Amino acid sequence: LRDRKHLSQDGLIIVVVTISGEEKRMVSRPDVISRGFVYVREAETLIDGIRDVVADNVEICLSKKATDWATMKNQIKTSVAHHIYDKTKRNPMILPIIEEV
């Protein structure tokens, strides 16, 4: 019930990162999906900022040879939460997804 209330007030941000399984590098820029937070076309600069923050964090984790996806997800979640709060003073639920191809 608490999660539903949080979603209804602040929304949801889903961040999808695709990483090459063999080369351990990002295949493409992170994808950001917003539900109930901001309309993507009206907040393109915010979404681009989120993509940049995620890409930077993933590159740092991969350069340190950190292949523990749980650690990488926590790093993404923390950095995106700080970025969003600095820009909007809101705390949406953040769901990082890492795909290995």
PDB file of C-alpha atoms in Angstrom, residues 4-91:
ATOM      1  CA  ARG A   4       1.193   2.435  -4.393  1.00  0.00           C
ATOM      2  CA  LYS A   5       0.879   5.731  -2.549  1.00  0.00           C
ATOM      3  CA  HIS A   6       4.485   6.609  -3.443  1.00  0.00           C
ATOM      4  CA  LEU A   7       3.846   5.770  -7.102  1.00  0.00           C
ATOM      5  CA  SER A   8       0.669   7.860  -7.220  1.00  0.00           C
ATOM      6  CA  GLN A   9       2.395  10.913  -5.738  1.00  0.00           C
ATOM      7  CA  ASP A  10       5.846  10.862  -7.335  1.00  0.00           C
ATOM      8  CA  GLY A  11       5.681   8.417 -10.240  1.00  0.00           C
ATOM      9  CA  LEU A  12       8.142   5.878 -11.591  1.00  0.00           C
ATOM     10  CA  ILE A  13      11.377   6.113 -13.580  1.00  0.00           C
ATOM     11  CA  ILE A  14      12.642   2.968 -15.296  1.00  0.00           C
ATOM     12  CA  VAL A  15      16.246   2.981 -16.505  1.00  0.00           C
ATOM     13  CA  VAL A  16      17.258   0.242 -18.942  1.00  0.00           C
ATOM     14  CA  VAL A  17      20.955  -0.374 -19.612  1.00  0.00           C
ATOM     15  CA  THR A  18      22.123  -2.912 -22.208  1.00  0.00           C
ATOM     16  CA  ILE A  19      25.600  -4.338 -21.651  1.00  0.00           C
ATOM     17  CA  SER A  20      27.576  -6.661 -23.903  1.00  0.00           C
ATOM     18  CA  GLY A  21      28.228  -9.918 -22.075  1.00  0.00           C
ATOM     19  CA  GLU A  22      31.521 -10.631 -23.823  1.00  0.00           C
ATOM     20  CA  GLU A  23      33.086  -7.177 -23.979  1.00  0.00           C
ATOM     21  CA  LYS A  24      31.521  -5.784 -20.768  1.00  0.00           C
ATOM     22  CA  ARG A  25      30.604  -2.443 -22.320  1.00  0.00           C
ATOM     23  CA  MET A  26      27.378  -0.558 -22.977  1.00  0.00           C
ATOM     24  CA  VAL A  27      25.828  -1.449 -26.298  1.00  0.00           C
ATOM     25  CA  SER A  28      23.749   1.750 -26.543  1.00  0.00           C
ATOM     26  CA  ARG A  29      22.747   4.779 -24.524  1.00  0.00           C
ATOM     27  CA  PRO A  30      20.561   4.032 -21.515  1.00  0.00           C
ATOM     28  CA  ASP A  31      16.820   4.129 -22.110  1.00  0.00           C
ATOM     29  CA  VAL A  32      14.689   6.118 -19.643  1.00  0.00           C
ATOM     30  CA  ILE A  33      10.966   5.441 -19.270  1.00  0.00           C
ATOM     31  CA  SER A  34       8.788   7.738 -17.157  1.00  0.00           C
ATOM     32  CA  ARG A  35       5.355   6.833 -15.808  1.00  0.00           C
ATOM     33  CA  GLY A  36       3.444   9.353 -13.721  1.00  0.00           C
ATOM     34  CA  PHE A  37       6.508  11.536 -13.149  1.00  0.00           C
ATOM     35  CA  VAL A  38       7.043  13.864 -16.122  1.00  0.00           C
ATOM     36  CA  TYR A  39       5.886  13.863 -19.697  1.00  0.00           C
ATOM     37  CA  VAL A  40       9.028  12.900 -21.614  1.00  0.00           C
ATOM     38  CA  ARG A  41       8.556  15.335 -24.494  1.00  0.00           C
ATOM     39  CA  GLU A  42       8.151  18.279 -22.122  1.00  0.00           C
ATOM     40  CA  ALA A  43      11.162  17.337 -19.985  1.00  0.00           C
ATOM     41  CA  GLU A  44      13.677  16.273 -22.616  1.00  0.00           C
ATOM     42  CA  THR A  45      16.592  18.042 -20.888  1.00  0.00           C
ATOM     43  CA  LEU A  46      15.830  16.262 -17.600  1.00  0.00           C
ATOM     44  CA  ILE A  47      15.646  12.876 -19.340  1.00  0.00           C
ATOM     45  CA  ASP A  48      18.906  13.562 -21.205  1.00  0.00           C
ATOM     46  CA  GLY A  49      20.526  14.488 -17.901  1.00  0.00           C
ATOM     47  CA  ILE A  50      19.351  11.204 -16.387  1.00  0.00           C
ATOM     48  CA  ARG A  51      20.783   9.312 -19.369  1.00  0.00           C
ATOM     49  CA  ASP A  52      24.134  11.064 -18.933  1.00  0.00           C
ATOM     50  CA  VAL A  53      24.243  10.304 -15.195  1.00  0.00           C
ATOM     51  CA  VAL A  54      23.435   6.639 -15.815  1.00  0.00           C
ATOM     52  CA  ALA A  55      25.975   6.312 -18.642  1.00  0.00           C
ATOM     53  CA  ASP A  56      28.711   7.885 -16.508  1.00  0.00           C
ATOM     54  CA  ASN A  57      27.976   5.571 -13.562  1.00  0.00           C
ATOM     55  CA  VAL A  58      27.872   2.452 -15.722  1.00  0.00           C
ATOM     56  CA  GLU A  59      31.175   3.376 -17.388  1.00  0.00           C
ATOM     57  CA  ILE A  60      32.789   3.911 -13.973  1.00  0.00           C
ATOM     58  CA  CYS A  61      31.526   0.542 -12.718  1.00  0.00           C
ATOM     59  CA  LEU A  62      32.651  -1.254 -15.868  1.00  0.00           C
ATOM     60  CA  SER A  63      36.086   0.404 -15.790  1.00  0.00           C
ATOM     61  CA  LYS A  64      36.524  -0.918 -12.239  1.00  0.00           C
ATOM     62  CA  LYS A  65      35.625  -4.397 -13.545  1.00  0.00           C
ATOM     63  CA  ALA A  66      32.555  -4.411 -11.286  1.00  0.00           C
ATOM     64  CA  THR A  67      30.282  -7.044 -12.793  1.00  0.00           C
ATOM     65  CA  ASP A  68      28.045  -7.393  -9.757  1.00  0.00           C
ATOM     66  CA  TRP A  69      24.741  -6.184 -11.192  1.00  0.00           C
ATOM     67  CA  ALA A  70      23.235  -5.500  -7.745  1.00  0.00           C
ATOM     68  CA  THR A  71      26.030  -3.051  -6.925  1.00  0.00           C
ATOM     69  CA  MET A  72      25.681  -1.377 -10.310  1.00  0.00           C
ATOM     70  CA  LYS A  73      21.892  -1.081  -9.889  1.00  0.00           C
ATOM     71  CA  ASN A  74      22.302   0.512  -6.454  1.00  0.00           C
ATOM     72  CA  GLN A  75      24.844   2.992  -7.841  1.00  0.00           C
ATOM     73  CA  ILE A  76      22.487   3.901 -10.701  1.00  0.00           C
ATOM     74  CA  LYS A  77      19.507   4.248  -8.378  1.00  0.00           C
ATOM     75  CA  THR A  78      21.383   6.479  -5.921  1.00  0.00           C
ATOM     76  CA  SER A  79      22.907   8.767  -8.545  1.00  0.00           C
ATOM     77  CA  VAL A  80      19.635   9.147 -10.494  1.00  0.00           C
ATOM     78  CA  ALA A  81      17.706   9.866  -7.290  1.00  0.00           C
ATOM     79  CA  HIS A  82      20.154  12.641  -6.360  1.00  0.00           C
ATOM     80  CA  HIS A  83      20.044  14.114  -9.865  1.00  0.00           C
ATOM     81  CA  ILE A  84      16.236  14.106 -10.003  1.00  0.00           C
ATOM     82  CA  TYR A  85      15.871  15.579  -6.530  1.00  0.00           C
ATOM     83  CA  ASP A  86      18.345  18.364  -7.347  1.00  0.00           C
ATOM     84  CA  LYS A  87      16.369  19.269 -10.481  1.00  0.00           C
ATOM     85  CA  THR A  88      12.742  18.723  -9.402  1.00  0.00           C
ATOM     86  CA  LYS A  89      12.629  18.298  -5.585  1.00  0.00           C
ATOM     87  CA  ARG A  90      10.661  15.075  -6.138  1.00  0.00           C
ATOM     88  CA  ASN A  91      11.453  11.449  -5.300  1.00  0.00           C
TER      89      ASN A  91
END
